[in-house]
Short mmCIF file of C-alpha atoms and ligand atoms in Angstrom, two decimals:
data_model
loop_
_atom_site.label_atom_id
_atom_site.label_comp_id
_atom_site.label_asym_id
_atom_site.label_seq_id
_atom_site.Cartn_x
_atom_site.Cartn_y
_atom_site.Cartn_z
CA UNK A 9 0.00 0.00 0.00
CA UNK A 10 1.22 3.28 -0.95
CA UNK A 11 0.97 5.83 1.57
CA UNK A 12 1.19 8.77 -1.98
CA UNK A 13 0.88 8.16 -6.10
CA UNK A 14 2.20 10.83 -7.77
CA UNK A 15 1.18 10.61 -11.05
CA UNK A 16 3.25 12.56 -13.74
CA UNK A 17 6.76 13.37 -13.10
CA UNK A 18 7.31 17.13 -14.15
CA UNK A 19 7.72 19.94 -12.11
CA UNK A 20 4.89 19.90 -10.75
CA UNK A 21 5.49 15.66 -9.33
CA UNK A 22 8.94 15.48 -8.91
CA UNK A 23 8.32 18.87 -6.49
CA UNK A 24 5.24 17.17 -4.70
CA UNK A 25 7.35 14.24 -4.40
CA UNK A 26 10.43 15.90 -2.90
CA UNK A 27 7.95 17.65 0.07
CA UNK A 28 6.26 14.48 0.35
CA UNK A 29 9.25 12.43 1.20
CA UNK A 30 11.74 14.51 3.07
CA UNK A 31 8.30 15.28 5.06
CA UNK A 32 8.18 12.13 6.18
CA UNK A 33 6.37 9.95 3.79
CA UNK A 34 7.49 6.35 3.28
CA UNK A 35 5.99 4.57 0.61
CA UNK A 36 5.77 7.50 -2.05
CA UNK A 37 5.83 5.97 -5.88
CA UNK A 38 6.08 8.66 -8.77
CA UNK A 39 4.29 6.84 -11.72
CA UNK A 40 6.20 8.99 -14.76
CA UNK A 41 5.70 7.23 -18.92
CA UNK A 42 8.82 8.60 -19.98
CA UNK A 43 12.08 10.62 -18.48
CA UNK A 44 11.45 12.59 -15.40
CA UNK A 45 11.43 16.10 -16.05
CA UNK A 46 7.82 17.34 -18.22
CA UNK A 47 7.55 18.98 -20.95
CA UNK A 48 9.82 22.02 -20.05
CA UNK A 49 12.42 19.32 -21.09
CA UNK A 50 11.75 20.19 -24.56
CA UNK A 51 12.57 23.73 -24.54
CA UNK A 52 16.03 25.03 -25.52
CA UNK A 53 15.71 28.43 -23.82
CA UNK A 54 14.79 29.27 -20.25
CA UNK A 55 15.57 32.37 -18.80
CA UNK A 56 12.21 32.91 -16.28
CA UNK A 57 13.14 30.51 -13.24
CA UNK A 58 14.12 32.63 -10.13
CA UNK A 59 17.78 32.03 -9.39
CA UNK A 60 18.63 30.82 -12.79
CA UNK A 61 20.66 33.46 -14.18
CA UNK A 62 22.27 31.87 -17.17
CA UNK A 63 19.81 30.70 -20.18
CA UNK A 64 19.69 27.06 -19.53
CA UNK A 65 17.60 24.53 -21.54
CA UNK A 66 14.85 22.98 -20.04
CA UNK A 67 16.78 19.31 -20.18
CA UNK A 68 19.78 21.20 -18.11
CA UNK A 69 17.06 23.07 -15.68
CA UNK A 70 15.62 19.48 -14.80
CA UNK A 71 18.56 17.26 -14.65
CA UNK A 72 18.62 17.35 -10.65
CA UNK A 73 15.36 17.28 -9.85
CA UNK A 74 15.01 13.22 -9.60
CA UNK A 75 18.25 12.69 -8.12
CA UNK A 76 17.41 15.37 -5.48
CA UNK A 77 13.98 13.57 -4.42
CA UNK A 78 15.24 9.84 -4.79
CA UNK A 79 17.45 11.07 -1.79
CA UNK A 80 14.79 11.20 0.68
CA UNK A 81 12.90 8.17 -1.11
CA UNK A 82 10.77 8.63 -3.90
CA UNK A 83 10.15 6.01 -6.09
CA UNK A 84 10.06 5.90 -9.42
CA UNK A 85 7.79 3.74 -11.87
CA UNK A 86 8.47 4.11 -15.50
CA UNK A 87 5.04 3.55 -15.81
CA UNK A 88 2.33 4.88 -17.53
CA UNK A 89 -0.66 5.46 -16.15
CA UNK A 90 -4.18 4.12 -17.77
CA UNK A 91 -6.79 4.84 -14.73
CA UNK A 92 -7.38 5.96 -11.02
CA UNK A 93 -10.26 4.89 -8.84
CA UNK A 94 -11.26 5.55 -5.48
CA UNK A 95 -12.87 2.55 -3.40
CA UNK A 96 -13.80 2.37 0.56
CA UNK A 97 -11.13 5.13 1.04
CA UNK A 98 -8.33 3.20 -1.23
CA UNK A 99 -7.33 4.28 -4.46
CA UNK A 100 -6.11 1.85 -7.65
CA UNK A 101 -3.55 2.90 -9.79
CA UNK A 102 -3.32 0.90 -12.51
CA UNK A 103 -1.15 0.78 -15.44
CA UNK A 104 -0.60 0.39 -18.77
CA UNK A 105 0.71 -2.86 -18.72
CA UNK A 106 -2.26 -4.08 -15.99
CA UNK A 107 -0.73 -4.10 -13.01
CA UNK A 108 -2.08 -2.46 -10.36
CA UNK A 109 -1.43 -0.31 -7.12
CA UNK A 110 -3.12 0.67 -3.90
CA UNK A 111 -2.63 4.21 -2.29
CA UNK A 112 -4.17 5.63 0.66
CA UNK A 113 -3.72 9.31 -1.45
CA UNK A 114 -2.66 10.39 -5.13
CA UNK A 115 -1.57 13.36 -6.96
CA UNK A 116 -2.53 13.60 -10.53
CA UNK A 117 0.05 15.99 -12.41
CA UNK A 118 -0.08 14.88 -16.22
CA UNK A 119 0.17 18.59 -17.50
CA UNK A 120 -2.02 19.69 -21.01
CA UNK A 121 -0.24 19.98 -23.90
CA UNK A 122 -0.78 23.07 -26.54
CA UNK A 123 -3.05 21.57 -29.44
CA UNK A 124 -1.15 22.20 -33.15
CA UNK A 125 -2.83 24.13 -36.01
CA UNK A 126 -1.93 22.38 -38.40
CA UNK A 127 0.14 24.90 -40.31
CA UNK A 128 2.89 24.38 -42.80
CA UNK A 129 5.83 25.61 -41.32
CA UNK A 130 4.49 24.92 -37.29
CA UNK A 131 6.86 21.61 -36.57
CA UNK A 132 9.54 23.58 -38.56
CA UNK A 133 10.46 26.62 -37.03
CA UNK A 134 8.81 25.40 -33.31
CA UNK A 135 11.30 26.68 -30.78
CA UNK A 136 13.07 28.78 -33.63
CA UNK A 137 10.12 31.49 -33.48
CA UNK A 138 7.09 29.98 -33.21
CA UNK A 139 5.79 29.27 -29.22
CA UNK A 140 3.00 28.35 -27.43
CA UNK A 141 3.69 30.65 -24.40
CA UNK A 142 3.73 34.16 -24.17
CA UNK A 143 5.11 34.46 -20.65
CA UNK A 144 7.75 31.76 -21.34
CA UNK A 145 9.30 33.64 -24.90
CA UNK A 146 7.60 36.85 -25.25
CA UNK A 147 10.62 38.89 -23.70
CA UNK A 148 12.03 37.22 -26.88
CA UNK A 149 10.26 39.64 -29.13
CA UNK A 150 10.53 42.65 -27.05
CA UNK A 151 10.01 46.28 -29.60
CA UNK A 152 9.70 43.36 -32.20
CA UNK A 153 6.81 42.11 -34.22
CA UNK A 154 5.00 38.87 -33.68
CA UNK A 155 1.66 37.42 -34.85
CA UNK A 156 -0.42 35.53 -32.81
CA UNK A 157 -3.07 32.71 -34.02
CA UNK A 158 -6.52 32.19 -32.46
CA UNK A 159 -9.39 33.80 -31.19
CA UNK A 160 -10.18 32.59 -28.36
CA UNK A 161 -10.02 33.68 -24.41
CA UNK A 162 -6.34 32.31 -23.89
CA UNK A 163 -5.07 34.06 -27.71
CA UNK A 164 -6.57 37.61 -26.82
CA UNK A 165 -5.31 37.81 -23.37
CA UNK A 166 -1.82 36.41 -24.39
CA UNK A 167 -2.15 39.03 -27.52
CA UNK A 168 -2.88 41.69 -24.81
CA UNK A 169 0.08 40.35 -22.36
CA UNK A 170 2.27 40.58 -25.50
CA UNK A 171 1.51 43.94 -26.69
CA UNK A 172 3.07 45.26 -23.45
CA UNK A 173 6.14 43.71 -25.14
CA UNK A 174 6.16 43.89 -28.55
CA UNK A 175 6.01 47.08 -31.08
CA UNK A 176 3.14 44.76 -32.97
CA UNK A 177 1.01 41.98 -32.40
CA UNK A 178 -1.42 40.82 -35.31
CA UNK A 179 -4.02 38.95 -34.01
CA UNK A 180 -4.68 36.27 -36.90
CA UNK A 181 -8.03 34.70 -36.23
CA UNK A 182 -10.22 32.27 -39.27
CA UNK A 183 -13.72 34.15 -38.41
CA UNK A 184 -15.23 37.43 -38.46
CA UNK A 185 -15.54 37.00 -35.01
CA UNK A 186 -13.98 35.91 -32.01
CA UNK A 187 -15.01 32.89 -29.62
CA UNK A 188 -12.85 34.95 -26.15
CA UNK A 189 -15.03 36.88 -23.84
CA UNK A 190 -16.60 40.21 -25.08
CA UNK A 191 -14.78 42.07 -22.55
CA UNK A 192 -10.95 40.51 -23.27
CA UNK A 193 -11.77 41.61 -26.72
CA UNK A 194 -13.09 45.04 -25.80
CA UNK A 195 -9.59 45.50 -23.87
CA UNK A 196 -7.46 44.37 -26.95
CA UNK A 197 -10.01 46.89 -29.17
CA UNK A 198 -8.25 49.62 -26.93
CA UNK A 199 -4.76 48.59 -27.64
CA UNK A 200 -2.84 50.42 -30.61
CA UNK A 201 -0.72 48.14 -31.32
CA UNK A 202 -2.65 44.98 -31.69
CA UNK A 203 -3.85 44.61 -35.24
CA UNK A 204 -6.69 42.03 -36.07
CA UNK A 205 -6.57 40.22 -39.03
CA UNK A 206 -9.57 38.34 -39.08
CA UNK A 207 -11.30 36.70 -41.78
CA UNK A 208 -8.05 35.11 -42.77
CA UNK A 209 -6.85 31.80 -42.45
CA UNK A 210 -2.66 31.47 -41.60
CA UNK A 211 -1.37 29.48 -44.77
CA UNK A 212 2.11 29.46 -43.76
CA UNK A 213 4.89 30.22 -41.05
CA UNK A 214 7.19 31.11 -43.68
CA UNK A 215 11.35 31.34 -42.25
CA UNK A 216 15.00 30.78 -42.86
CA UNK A 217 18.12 29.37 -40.80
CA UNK A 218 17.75 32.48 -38.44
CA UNK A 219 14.36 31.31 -37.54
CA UNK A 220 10.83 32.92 -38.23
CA UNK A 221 10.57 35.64 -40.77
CA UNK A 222 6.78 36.05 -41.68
CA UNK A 223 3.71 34.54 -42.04
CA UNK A 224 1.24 33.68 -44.67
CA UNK A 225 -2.52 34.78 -44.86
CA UNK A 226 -5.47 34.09 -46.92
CA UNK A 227 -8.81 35.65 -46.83
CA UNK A 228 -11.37 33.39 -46.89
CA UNK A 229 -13.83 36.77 -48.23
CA UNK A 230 -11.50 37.33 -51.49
CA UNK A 231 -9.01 34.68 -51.60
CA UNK A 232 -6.63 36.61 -51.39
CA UNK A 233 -2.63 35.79 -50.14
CA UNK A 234 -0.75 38.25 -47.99
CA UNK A 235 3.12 38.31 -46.28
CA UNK A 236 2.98 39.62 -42.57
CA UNK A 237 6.63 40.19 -41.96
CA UNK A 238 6.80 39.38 -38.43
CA UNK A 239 9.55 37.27 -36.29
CA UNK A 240 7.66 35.15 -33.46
CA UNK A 241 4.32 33.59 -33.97
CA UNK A 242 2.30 32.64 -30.89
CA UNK A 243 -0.31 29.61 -31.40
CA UNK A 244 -3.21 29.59 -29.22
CA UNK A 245 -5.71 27.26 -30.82
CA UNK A 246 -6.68 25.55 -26.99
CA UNK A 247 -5.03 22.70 -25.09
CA UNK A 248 -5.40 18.58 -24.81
CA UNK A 249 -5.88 18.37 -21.19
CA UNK A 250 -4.50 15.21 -20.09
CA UNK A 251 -6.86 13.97 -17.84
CA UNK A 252 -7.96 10.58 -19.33
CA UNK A 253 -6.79 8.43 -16.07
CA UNK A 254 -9.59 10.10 -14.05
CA UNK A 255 -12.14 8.49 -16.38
CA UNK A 256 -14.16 5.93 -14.55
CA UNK A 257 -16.09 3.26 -16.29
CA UNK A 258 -19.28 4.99 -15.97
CA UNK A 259 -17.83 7.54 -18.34
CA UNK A 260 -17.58 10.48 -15.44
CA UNK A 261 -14.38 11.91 -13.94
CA UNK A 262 -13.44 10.41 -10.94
CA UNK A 263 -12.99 14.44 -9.50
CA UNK A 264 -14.68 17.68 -10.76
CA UNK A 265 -13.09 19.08 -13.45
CA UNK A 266 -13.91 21.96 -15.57
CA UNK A 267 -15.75 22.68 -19.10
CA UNK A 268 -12.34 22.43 -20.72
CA UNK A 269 -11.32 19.48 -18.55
CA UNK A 270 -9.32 21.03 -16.43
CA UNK A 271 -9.40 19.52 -12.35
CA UNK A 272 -11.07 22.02 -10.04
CA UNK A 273 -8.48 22.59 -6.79
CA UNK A 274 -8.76 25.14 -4.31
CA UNK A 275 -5.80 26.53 -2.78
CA UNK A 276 -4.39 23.52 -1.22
CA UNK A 277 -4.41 21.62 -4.45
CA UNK A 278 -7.31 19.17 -2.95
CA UNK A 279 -9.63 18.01 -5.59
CA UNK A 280 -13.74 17.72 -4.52
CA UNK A 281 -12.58 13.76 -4.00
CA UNK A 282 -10.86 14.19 -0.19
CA UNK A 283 -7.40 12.23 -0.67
CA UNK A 284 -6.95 13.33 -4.60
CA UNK A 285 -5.08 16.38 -5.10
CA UNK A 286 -4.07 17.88 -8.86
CA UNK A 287 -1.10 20.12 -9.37
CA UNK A 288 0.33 22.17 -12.32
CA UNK A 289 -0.87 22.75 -16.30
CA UNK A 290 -3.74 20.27 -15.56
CA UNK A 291 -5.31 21.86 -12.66
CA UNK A 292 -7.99 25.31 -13.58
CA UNK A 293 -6.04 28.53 -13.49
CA UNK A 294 -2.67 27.02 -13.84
CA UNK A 295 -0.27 29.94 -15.00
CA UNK A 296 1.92 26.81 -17.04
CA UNK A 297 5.14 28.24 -15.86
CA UNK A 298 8.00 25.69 -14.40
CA UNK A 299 7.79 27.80 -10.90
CA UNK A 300 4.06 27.88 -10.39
CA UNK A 301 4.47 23.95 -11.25
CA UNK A 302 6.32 23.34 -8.39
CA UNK A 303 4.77 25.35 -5.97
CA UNK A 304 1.71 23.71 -6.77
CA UNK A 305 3.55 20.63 -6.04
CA UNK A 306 4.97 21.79 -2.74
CA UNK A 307 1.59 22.74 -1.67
CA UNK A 308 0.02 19.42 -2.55
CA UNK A 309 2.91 17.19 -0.99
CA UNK A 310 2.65 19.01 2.21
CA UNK A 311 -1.37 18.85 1.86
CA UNK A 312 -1.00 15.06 1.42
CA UNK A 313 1.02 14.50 4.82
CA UNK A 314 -1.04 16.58 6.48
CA UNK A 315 -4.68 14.31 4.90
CA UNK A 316 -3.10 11.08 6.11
CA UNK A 317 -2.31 12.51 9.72
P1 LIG B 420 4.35 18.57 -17.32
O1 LIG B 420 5.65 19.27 -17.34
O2 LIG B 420 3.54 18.54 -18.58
O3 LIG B 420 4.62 17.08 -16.82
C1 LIG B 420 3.63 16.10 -16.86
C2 LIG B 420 4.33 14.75 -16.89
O4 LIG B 420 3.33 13.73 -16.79
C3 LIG B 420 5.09 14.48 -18.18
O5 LIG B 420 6.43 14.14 -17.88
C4 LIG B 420 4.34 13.32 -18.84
O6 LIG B 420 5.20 12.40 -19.51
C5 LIG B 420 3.69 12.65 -17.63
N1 LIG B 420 2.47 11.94 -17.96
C6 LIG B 420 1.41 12.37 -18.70
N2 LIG B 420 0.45 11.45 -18.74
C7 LIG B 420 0.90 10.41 -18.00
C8 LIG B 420 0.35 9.14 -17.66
N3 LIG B 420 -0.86 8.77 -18.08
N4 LIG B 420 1.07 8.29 -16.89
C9 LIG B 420 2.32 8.65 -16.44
N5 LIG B 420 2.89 9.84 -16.74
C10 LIG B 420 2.19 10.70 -17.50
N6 LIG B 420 7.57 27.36 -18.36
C11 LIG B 420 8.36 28.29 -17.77
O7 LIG B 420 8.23 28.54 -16.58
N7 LIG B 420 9.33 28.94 -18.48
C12 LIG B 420 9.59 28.68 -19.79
O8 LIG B 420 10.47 29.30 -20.40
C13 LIG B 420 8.80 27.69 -20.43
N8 LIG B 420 9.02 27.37 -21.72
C14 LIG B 420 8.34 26.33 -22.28
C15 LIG B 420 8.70 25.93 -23.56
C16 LIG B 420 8.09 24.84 -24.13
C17 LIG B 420 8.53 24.38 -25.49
C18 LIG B 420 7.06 24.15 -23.42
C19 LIG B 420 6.37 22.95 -24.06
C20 LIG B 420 6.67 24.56 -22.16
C21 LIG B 420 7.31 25.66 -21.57
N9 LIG B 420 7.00 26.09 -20.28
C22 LIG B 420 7.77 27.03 -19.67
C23 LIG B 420 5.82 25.56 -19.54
C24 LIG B 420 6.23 24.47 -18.55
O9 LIG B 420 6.96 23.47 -19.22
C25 LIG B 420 5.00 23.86 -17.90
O10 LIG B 420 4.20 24.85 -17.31
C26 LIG B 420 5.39 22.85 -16.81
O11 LIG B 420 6.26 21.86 -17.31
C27 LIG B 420 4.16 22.17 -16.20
O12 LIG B 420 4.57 21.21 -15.29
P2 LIG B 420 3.62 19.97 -14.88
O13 LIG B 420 4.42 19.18 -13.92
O14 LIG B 420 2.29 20.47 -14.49
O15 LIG B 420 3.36 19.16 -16.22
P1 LIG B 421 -10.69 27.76 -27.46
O1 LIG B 421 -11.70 28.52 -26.68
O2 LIG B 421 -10.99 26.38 -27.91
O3 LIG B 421 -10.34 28.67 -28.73
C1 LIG B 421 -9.48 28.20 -29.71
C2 LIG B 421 -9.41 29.26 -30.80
O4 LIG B 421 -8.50 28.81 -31.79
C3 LIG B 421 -10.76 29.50 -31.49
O5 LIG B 421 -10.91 30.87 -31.77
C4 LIG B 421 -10.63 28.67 -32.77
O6 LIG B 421 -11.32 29.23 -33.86
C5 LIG B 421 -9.15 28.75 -33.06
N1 LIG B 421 -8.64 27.56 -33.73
C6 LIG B 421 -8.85 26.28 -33.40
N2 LIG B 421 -8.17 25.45 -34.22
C7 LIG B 421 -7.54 26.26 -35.12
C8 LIG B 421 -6.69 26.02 -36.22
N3 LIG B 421 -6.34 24.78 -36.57
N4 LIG B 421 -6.22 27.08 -36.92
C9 LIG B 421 -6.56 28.36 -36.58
N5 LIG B 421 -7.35 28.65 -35.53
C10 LIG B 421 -7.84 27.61 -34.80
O7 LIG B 421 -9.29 27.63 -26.67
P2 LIG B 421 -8.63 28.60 -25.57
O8 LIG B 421 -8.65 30.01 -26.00
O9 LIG B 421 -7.31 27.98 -25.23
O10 LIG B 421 -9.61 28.45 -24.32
C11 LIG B 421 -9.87 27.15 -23.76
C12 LIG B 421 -10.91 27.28 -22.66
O11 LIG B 421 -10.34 27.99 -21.56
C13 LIG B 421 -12.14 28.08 -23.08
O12 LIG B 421 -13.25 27.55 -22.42
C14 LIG B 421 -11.86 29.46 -22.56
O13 LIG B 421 -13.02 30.24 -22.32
C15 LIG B 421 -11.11 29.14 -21.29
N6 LIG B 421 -10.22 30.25 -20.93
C16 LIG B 421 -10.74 31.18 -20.08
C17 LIG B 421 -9.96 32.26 -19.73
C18 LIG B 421 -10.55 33.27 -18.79
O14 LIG B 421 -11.69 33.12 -18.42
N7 LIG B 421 -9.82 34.29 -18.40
C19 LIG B 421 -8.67 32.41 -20.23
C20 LIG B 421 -8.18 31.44 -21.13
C21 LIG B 421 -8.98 30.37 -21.47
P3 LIG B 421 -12.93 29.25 -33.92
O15 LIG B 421 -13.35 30.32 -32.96
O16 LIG B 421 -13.21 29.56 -35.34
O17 LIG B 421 -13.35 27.87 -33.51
#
């Protein structure tokens, strides 16, 4: 019996794990499909996490994390995770190859991943001007201009958050109208330099070995193909929440989670199921930053000693 399943081993699990074990837990298993680390791992450029002055990757930012919370005993599982249940106060983990494994309290932290448009040139120049994060790469573009795709809640107020940055944002978006909130897109109406392109569908990320040069548009009113010369492009088109192990076989999460899928906390990371606690991209209102990750994780680790005093 495990007295704590962490499941997902980024920033947000390897941190819960660290508090949970040097806190005193014993049996604390980290159930993680691939390397340990998330999906900061796959970013070549980090210059936002506090005491990191030099620009380290994301595989050079994580490298200690494991080692550091093996040494008060964490376990690790290279495991991935197909379901969790909750039965007579015990939950199942089980995994993908059908084993499974009792805990008296678990952690989900699987993360959400950025869905792709779809746009020639998107795989290409990813990392080498185009980004899914405005807080992480924005500073990037600073007096620069940068295009942003989408036109929903999460593209207008990361449009707005970049405008503070950049000397231009164009706001690419496929319909006359967007799907965000009337009053994000009243804000963004006041901004100068935010220019909507809507009506236009992006055709290309067009680039050469220094990285993102322009995009291409197409207006779906005349057909016809324009060149915005810009040099980041910022693709909001929503996010794969990855919540599927909380599916039960009655169809229904196993916690509450939101319309988007995300799993409702409050500020101690508990979930509405008492012993389940959620931490990082996948919980509501996550700022997806490394540092909020791990605080999230601190929070929960130290919630989870203190739910099986
Ligand atoms: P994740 O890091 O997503 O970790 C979840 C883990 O769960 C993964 O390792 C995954 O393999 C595992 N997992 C998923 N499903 C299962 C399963 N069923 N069973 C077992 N394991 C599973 N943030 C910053 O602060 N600064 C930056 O500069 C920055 N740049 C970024 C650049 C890129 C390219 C990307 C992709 C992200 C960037 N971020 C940045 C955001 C940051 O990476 C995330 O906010 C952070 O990693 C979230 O941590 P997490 O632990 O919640 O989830
Ligand atoms: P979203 O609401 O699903 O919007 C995605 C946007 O991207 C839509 O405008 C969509 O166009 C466009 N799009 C989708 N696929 C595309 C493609 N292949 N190419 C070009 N454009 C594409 O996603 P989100 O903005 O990430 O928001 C997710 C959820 O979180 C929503 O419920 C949102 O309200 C919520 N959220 C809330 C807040 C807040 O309340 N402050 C902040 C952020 C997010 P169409 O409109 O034509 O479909």
């Amino acid at each position: 019996m495990l007295d704590f399943a962490i499941v997902g081993g980024g920033p947000a699990g390897l941190t819960a794990g660290l508090y949970a074990t040097r806190g005193g837990l014993k049996n604390v298993t980290m159930f993680e499909k691939g390397m340990p680390g998330g999906q900061i791992t796959q970013s070549s450029e980090i210059e936002n996490y506090p005491g990191q002055i030099e620009v380290v990757t994301g595989l050079d930012l994580m490298e200690k994390w494991p080692e550091q919370c093996q040494r008060f005993g964490l376990k690790h599982d290279f495991a991935g995770v197909t379901n969790i249940s909750k039965k007579d106060e015990i939950f199942t983990i089980t995994t993908e190859s059908g084993d499974t494994h009792e805990a008296k309290s678990v952690l989900i932290a699987t993360g959400s991943l950025p869905k792709p448009a779809g746009i020639k040139g998107e795989e290409e120049f990813f990392g080498k001007g185009v980004s899914t994060c405005a807080t992480c790469d924005g500073f990037f573009y600073k007096d620069k201009d940068v295009a942003v795709i989408g036109g929903g809640d999460t593209a207008i107020e990361e449009a707005i958050f970049l405008a503070n940055i950049c000397k231009t944002v164009y706001v690419i978006h496929r319909r006359d109208e967007f799907r965000a909130a009337p009053h994000e897109v009243e804000k963004m109406n006041k901004l100068d330099n935010i220019i909507q392109v809507l009506n236009h569908t992006t055709e290309e990320i067009l680039g050469d070995a220094s990285g993102v040069t322009g995009v291409k548009v197409k207006s779906k009113v005349t057909g016809e193909e324009k060149t915005i010369d810009v040099l980041g492009t910022f693709i909001f088109v929503g996010r794969n929440v990855l919540n599927e192990t909380l599916v039960q076989e009655d169809g229904n999460f196993l916690c509450d989670v939101n319309e988007s899928g995300e799993v409702i906390v409050d500020l101690n990371m508990k979930t509405s199921v008492p012993g389940l606690f959620a931490a990082g991209d996948i919980r509501i209102n996550a700022p997806k930053q490394v540092v909020c990750a791990a605080g999230d994780g601190a929070t929960a680790g130290i919630q989870a000693i203190a739910y099986l005093q």
